[in-house]
Coordinates of C-alpha atoms (C1' of nucleotides) in Angstrom, one line a residue:
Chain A
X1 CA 0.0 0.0 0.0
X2 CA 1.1 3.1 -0.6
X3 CA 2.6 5.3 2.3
X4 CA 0.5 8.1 1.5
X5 CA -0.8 10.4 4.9
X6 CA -3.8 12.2 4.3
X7 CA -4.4 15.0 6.3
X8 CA -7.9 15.2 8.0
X9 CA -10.7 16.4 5.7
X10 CA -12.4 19.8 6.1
X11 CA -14.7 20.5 8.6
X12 CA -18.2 20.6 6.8
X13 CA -20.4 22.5 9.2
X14 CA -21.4 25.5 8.7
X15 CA -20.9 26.5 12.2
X16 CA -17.0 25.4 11.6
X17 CA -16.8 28.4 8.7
X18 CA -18.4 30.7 10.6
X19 CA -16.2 30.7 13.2
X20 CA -13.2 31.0 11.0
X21 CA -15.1 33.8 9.0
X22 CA -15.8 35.7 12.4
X23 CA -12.0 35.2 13.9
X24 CA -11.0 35.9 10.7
X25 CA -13.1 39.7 10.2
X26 CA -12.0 40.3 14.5
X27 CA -8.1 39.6 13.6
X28 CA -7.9 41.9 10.9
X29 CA -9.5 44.7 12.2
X30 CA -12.8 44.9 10.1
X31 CA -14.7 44.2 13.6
X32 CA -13.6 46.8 15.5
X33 CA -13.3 46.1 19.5
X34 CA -16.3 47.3 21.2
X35 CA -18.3 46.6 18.2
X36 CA -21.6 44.6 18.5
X37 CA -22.4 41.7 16.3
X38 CA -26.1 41.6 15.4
X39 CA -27.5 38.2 14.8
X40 CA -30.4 38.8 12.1
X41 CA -28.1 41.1 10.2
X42 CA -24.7 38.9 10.1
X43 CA -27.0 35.4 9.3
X44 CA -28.6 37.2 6.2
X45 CA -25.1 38.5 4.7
X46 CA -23.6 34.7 5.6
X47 CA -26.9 33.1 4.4
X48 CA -27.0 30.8 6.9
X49 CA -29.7 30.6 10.3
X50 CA -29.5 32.1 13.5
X51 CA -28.7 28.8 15.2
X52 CA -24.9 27.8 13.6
X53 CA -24.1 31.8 14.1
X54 CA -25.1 31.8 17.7
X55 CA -23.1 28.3 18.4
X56 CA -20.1 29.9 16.3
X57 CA -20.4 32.9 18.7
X58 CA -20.5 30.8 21.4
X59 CA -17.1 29.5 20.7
X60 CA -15.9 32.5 19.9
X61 CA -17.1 33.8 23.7
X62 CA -14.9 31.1 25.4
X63 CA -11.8 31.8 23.3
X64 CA -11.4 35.1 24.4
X65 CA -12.0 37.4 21.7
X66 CA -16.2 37.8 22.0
X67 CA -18.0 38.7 24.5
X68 CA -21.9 38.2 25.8
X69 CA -24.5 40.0 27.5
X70 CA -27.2 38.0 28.1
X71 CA -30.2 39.4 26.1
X72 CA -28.0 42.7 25.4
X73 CA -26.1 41.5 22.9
X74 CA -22.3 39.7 22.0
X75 CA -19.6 42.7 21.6
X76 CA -15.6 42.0 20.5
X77 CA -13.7 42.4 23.4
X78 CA -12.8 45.7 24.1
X79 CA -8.6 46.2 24.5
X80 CA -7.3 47.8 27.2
X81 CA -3.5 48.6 27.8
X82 CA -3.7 46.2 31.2
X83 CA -4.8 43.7 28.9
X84 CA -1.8 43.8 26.2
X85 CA 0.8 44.6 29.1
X86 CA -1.1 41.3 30.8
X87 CA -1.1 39.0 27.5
X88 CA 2.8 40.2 26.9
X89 CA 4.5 40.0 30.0
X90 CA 2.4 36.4 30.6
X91 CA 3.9 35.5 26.9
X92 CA 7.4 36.7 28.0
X93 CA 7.3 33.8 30.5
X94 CA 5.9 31.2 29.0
X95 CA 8.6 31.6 25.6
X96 CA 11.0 31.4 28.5
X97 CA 9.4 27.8 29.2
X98 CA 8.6 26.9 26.0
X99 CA 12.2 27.4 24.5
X100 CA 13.3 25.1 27.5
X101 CA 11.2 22.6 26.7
X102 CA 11.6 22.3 22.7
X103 CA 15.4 23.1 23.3
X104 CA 16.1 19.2 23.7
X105 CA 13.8 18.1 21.4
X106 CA 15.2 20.5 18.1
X107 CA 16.1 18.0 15.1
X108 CA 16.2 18.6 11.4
X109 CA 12.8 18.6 10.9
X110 CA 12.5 21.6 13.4
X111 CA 15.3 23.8 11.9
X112 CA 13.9 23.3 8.3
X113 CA 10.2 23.8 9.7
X114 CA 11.8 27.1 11.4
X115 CA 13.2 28.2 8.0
X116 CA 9.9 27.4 6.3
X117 CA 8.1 30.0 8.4
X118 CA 11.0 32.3 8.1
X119 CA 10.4 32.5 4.5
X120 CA 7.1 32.8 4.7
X121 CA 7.1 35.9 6.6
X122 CA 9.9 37.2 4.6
X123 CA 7.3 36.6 1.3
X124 CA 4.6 38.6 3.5
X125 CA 7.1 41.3 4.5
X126 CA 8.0 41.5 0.7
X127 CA 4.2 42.1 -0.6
X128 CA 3.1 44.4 2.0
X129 CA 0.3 42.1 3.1
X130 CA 0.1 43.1 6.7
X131 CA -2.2 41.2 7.7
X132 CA -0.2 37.7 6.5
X133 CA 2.8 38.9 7.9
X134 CA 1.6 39.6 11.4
X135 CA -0.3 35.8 10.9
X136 CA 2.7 34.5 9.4
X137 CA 5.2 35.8 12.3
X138 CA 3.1 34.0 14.7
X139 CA 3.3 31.2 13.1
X140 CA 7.2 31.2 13.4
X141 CA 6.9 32.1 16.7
X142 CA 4.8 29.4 17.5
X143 CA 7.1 26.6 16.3
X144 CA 8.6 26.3 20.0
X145 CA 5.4 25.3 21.4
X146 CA 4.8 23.4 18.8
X147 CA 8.1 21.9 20.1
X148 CA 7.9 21.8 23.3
X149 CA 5.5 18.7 23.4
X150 CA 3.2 19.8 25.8
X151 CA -0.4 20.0 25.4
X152 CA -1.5 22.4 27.5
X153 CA 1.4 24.4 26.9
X154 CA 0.6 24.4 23.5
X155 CA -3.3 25.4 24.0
X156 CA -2.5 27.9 25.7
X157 CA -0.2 29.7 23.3
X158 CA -2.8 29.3 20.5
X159 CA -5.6 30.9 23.0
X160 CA -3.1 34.0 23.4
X161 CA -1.8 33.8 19.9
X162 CA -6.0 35.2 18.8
X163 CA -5.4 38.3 21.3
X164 CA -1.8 39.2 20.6
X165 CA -2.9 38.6 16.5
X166 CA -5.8 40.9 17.2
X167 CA -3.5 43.5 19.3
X168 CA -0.8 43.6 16.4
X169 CA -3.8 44.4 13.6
X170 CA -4.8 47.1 15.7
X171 CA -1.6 48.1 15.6
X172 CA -0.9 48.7 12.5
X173 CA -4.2 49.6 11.2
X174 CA -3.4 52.3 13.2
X175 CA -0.1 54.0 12.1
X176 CA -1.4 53.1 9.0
X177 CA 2.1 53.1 6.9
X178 CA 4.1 50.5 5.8
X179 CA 5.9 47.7 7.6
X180 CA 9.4 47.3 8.5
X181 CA 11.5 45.6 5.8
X182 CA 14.5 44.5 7.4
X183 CA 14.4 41.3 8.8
X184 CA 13.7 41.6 11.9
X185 CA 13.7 37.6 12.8
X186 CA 17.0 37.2 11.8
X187 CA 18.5 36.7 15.3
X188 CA 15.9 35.4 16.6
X189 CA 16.2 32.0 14.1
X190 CA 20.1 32.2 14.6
X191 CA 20.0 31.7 18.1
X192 CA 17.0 28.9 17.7
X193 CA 19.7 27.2 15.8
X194 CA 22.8 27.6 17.9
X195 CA 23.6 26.4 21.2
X196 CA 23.4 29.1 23.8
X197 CA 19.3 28.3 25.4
X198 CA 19.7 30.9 27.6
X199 CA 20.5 33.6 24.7
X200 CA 18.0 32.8 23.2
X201 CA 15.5 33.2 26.1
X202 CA 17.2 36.4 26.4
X203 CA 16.6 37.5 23.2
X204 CA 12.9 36.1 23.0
X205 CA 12.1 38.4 25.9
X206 CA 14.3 41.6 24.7
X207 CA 12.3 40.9 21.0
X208 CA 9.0 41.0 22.1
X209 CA 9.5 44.1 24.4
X210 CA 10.3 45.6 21.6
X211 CA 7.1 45.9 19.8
X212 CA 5.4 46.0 23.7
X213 CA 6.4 49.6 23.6
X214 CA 4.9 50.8 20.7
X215 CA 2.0 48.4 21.0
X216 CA 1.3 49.6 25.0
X217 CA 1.7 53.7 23.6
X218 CA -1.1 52.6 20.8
X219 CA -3.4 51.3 23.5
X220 CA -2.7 53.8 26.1
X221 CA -4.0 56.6 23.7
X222 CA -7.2 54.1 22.4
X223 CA -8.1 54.4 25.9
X224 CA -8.8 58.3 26.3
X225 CA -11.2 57.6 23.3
X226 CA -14.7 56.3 23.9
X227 CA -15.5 52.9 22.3
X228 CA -17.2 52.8 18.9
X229 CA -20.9 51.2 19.6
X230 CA -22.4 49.3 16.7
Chain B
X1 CA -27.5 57.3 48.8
X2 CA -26.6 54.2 50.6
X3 CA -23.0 52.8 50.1
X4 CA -24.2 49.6 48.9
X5 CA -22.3 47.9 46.0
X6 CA -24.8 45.5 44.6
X7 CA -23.2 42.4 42.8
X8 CA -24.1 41.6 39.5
X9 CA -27.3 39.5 39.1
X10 CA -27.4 36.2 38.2
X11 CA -27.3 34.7 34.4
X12 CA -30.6 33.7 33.9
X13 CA -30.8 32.3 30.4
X14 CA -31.2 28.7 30.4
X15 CA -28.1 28.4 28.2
X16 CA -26.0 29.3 31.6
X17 CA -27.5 27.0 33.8
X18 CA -27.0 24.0 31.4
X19 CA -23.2 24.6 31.6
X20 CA -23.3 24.8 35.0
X21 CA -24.8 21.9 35.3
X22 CA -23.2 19.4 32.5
X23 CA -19.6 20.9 33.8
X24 CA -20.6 19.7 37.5
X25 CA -21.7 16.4 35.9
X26 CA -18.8 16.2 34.2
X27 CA -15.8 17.3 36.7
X28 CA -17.7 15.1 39.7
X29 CA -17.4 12.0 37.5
X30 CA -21.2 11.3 36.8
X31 CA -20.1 11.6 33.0
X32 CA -17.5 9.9 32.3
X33 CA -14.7 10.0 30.1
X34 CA -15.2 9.4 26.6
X35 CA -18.7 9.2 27.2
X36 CA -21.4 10.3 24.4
X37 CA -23.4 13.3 25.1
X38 CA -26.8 12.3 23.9
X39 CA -28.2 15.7 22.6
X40 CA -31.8 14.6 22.5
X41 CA -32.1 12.3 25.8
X42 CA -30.5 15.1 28.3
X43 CA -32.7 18.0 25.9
X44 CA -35.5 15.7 27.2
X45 CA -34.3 15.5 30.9
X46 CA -33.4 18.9 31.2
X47 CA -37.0 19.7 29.6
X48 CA -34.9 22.2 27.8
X49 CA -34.8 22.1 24.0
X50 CA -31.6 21.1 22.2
X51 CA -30.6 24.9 21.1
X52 CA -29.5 26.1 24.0
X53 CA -28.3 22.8 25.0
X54 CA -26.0 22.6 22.0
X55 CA -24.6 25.9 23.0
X56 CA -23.5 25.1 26.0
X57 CA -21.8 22.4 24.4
X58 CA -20.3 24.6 22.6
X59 CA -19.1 26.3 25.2
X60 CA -17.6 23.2 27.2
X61 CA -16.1 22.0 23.9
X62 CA -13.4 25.4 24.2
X63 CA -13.5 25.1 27.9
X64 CA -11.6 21.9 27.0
X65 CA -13.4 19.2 28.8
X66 CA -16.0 18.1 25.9
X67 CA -14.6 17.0 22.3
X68 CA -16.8 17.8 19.4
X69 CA -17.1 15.1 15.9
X70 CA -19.5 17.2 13.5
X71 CA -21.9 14.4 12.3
X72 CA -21.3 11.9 14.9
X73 CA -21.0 13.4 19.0
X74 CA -19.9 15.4 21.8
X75 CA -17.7 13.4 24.2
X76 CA -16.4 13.4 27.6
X77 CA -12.6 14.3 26.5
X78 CA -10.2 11.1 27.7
X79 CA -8.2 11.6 29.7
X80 CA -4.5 10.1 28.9
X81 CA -1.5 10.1 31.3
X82 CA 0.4 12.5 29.3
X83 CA -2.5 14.7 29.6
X84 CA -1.9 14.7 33.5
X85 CA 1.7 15.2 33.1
X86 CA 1.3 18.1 30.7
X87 CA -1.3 19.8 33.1
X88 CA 1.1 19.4 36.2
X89 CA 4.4 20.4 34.5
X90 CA 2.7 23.5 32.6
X91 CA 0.9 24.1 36.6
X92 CA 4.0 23.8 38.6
X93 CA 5.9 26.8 36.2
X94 CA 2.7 28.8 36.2
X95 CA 2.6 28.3 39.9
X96 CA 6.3 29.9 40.4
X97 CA 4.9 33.0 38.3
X98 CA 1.9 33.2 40.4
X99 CA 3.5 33.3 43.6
X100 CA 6.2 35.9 42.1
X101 CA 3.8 38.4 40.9
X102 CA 1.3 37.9 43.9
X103 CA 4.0 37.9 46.5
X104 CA 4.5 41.8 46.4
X105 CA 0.8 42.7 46.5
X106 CA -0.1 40.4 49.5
X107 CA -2.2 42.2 52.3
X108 CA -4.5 42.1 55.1
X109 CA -7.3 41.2 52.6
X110 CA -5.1 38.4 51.2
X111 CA -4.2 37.1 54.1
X112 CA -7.8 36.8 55.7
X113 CA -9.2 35.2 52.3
X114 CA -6.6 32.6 52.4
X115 CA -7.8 32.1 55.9
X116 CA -11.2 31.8 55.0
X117 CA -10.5 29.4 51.8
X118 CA -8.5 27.2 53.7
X119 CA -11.1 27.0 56.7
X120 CA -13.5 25.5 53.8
X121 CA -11.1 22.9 52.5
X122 CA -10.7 21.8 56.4
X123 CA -14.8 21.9 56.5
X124 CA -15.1 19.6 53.4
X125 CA -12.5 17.6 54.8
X126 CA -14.4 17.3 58.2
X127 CA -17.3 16.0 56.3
X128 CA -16.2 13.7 53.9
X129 CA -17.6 15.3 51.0
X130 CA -14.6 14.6 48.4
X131 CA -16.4 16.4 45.8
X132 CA -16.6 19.7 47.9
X133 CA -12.9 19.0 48.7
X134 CA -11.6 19.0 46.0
X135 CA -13.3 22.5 44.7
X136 CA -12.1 24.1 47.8
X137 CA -8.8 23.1 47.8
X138 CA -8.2 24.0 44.2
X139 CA -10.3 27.6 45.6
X140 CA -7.4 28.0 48.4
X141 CA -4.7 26.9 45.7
X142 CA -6.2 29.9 42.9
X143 CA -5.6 32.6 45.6
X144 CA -2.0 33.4 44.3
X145 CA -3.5 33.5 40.7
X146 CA -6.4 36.3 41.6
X147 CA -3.4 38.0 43.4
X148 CA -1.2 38.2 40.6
X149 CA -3.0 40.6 39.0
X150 CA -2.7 39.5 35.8
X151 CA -5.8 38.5 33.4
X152 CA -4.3 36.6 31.0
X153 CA -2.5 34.5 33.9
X154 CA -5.7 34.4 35.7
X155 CA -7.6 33.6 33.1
X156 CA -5.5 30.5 32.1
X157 CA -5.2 29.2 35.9
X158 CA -9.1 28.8 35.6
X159 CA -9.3 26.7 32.6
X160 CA -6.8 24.5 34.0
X161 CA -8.7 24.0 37.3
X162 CA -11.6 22.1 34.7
X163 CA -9.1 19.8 34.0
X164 CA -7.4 19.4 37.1
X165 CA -10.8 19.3 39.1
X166 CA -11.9 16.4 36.5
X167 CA -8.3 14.7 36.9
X168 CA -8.8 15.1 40.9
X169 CA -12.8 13.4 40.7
X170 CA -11.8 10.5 38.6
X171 CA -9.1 9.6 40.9
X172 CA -10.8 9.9 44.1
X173 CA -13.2 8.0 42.3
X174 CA -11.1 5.5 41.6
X175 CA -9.7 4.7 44.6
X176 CA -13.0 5.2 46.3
X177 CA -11.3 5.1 49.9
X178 CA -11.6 8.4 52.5
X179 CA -10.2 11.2 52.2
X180 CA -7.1 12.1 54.1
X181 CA -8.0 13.5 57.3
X182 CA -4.8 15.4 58.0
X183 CA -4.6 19.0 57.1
X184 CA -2.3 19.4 54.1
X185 CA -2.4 22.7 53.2
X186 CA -0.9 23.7 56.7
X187 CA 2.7 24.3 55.6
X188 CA 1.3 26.0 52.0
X189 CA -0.7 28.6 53.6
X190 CA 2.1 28.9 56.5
X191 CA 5.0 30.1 53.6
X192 CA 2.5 32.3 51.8
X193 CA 2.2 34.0 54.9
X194 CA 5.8 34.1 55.5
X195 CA 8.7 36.3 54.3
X196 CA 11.0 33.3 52.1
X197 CA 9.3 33.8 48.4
X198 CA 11.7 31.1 47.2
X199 CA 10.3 28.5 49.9
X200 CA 7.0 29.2 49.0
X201 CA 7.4 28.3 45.3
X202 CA 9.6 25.3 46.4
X203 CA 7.1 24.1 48.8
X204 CA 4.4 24.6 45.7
X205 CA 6.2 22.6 43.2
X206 CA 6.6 19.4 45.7
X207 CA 3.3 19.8 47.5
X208 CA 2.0 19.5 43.7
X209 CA 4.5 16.5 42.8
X210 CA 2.9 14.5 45.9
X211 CA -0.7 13.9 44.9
X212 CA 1.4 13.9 40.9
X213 CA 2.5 10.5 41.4
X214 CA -0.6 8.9 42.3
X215 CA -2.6 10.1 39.7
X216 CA 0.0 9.9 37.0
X217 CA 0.0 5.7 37.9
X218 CA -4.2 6.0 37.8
X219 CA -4.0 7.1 34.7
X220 CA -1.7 4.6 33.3
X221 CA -3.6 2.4 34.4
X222 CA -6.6 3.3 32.6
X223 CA -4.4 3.5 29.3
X224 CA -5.1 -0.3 29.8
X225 CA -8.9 -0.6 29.9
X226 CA -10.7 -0.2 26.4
X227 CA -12.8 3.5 27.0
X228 CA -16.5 3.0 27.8
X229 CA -18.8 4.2 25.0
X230 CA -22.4 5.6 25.0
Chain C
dG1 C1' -18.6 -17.7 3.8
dA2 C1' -16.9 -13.1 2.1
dC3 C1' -18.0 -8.9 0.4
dA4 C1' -20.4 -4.9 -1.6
dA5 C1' -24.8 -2.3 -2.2
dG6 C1' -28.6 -0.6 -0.2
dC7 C1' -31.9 0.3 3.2
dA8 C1' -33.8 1.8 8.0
dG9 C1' -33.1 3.9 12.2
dA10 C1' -31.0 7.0 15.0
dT11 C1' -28.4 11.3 15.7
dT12 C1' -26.5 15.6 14.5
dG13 C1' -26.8 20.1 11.8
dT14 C1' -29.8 23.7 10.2
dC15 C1' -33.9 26.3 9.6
dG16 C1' -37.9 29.5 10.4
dA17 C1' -41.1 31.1 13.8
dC18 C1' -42.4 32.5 18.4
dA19 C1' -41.5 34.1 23.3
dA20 C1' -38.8 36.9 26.5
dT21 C1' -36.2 40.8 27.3
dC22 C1' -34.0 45.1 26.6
dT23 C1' -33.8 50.1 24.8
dA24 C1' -35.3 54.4 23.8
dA25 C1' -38.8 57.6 23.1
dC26 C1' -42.8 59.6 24.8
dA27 C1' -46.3 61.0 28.2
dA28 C1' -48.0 62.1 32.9
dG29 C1' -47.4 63.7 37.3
dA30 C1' -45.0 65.9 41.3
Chain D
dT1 C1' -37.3 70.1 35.5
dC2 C1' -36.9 65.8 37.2
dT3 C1' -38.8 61.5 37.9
dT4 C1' -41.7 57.6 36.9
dG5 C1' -44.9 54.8 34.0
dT6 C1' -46.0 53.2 29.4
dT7 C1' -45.4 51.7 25.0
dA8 C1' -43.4 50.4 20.4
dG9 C1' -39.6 48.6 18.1
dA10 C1' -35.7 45.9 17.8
dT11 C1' -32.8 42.1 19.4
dT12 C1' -31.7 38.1 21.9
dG13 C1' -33.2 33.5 23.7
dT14 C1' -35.8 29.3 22.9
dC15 C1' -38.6 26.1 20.5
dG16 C1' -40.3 22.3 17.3
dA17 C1' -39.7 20.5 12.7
dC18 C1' -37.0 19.3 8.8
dA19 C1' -32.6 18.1 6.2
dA20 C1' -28.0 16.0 6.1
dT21 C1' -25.1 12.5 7.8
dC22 C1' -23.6 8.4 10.1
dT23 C1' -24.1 3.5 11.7
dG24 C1' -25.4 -1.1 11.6
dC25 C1' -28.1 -4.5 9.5
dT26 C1' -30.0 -6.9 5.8
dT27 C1' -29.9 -8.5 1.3
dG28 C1' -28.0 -10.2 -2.8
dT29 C1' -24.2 -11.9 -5.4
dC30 C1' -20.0 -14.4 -6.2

DNA sequence: GACAAGCAGATTGTCGACAATCTAACAAGA
DNA sequence: TCTTGTTAGATTGTCGACAATCTGCTTGTC
């Protein structure tokens, strides 16, 4: 027979591409925080019944990025600069653990798999697409708990990864000009690769306080604004 | 006007209540694992109708305790013994960075709920109510994460009590014997009172190892046994 | 007897309609 | 003018019925 491995077939529920349409509109920005998400009107534009929506929203709720009011309505989560300074320095830790963990475990597979991403976010940095290269950055980010062969550790990441995705878009979709084009990933693979763990905990943590700055200025000044209602 | 700070009111969709009680089914054993969620037998029982049933399932599913099949069930998730390990190794770091970030921001108020949290386990234990037990200890033991003051941290340490609580049930299930009488949680609510940080986190990590141990061989041992099925 | 096709029953996914609740505007009274 | 009661409209929560899918059994064929 031959050694062929498929890969899992696609969800077919509608409630399964709803949810992905939904994260999908909150990550990028076209759902703005605050905003609320009116049943009647989002089933007719998806042409599907109230019922799959509401279950989609449901899950939504519970990941983080939604939230209800019974009989008032379901809103995106508003961001706060608690939140982002929360959802960082809780992400600065667990990268700390996550590199420990996946640090034994690194073969070939993982250095090309951490090349692959590079590229990919190299492609998105090269096109301008924003929104891929935040997704994409993630992704190579992700890699060590991917790694690090722990479960929970792993749902975890992918819980925060929505919010920090979500942070980023608002991010840039407010500065509104064009990304960075040097690489700035460069080290950060380098060190994945060499020898020194703690260096590269090091510069996990230094990286990502990087962006914190800018991000945490962004979200201090959303919060003298008043939230845009539906 | 009076001073009075009124606490929200309760949820009082139907939709709420179904979580609450399918999670207390679930995380006191009465479902077990890998068990089939019947949609139109507990619709029936409940005299609730399936939509707001299936949106609590929803709900469970991302809590992580339910696993969804589109087209065939909801389950009881299994529960696996590298499951166990990944939930106490991910807990025991998480624990450290709890106690760090609460340690500075401990007060009279902390002090006097820890108190009053570990008075309850000591009730429970007094009248053998393993079930009660178990949710007050894990009460005492999510102190540190309220204290941190983080959301994100918080926020985690609370999905991972389903788990844990489930983990917990199934083993004092298992064993079916009475609960130790001896107070436990002396020496951890002793150090948190205390002024050695280190000790505290030390004390943490091998207080949690303890109990590990005998799970981690219950659960091996139900690696054995075929799962039961609807 | 082994195997594939097809059928029947059960169960999940989805739909459209109704009930419960909230919001905002308006009117009435102190 | 401020407060309170009322009402209409919109929106969310819930229901019962139908459609899509799966599972196991039966049947027929070799």
């Amino acid at each position: 027979m031959g050694k062929v491995d498929f890969s899992p077939i696609a969800d077919t529920t509608r409630r399964a591409e709803i949810v992905a349409l939904l994260r999908r509109a909150i990550l990028t920005g076209q759902l703005e925080p605050g905003q609320k998400l009116n049943e009647l009107r989002i089933s007719e534009q998806m042409r599907v019944s109230r019922a799959p929506l509401r279950e989609a929203m449901r899950e939504l709720v519970q990941e983080g990025i939604l939230t209800s009011i019974p009989y008032a309505g379901t809103f995106v989560i508003e961001v706060t600069a608690k939140d982002i300074d929360d959802a960082y320095s809780f992400n600065k830790v667990m990268d700390e653990l996550a590199i420990e963990r996946a640090w034994p475990l690194r073969d070939q597979r993982f250095y090309d798999e951490l090349d692959r991403r590079h590229e990919a976010v190299k492609l998105a940095t090269r096109e301008l697409d924003t929104t891929r290269q935040i997704e994409t950055a993630l992704q190579l980010h992700g890699l060590i708990y991917e790694w690090a062969d722990n479960s929970v550790l792993l749902e975890t990441w992918q819980r925060l990864t929505s919010r920090l995705q979500m942070y980023f878009a608002l991010h840039q979709h407010a500065r509104n000009e064009p990304v960075p084009a040097e690489d700035v990933h460069e080290t950060y693979v380098r060190l994945l690769k060499g020898k020194d763990m703690r260096a590269a905990q090091r510069h996990a943590r230094e990286h990502i306080d990087l962006d914190f700055e800018e991000l945490l200025s962004y979200a201090r000044g959303l919060e003298q604004r008043p939230s845009r209602g539906a």
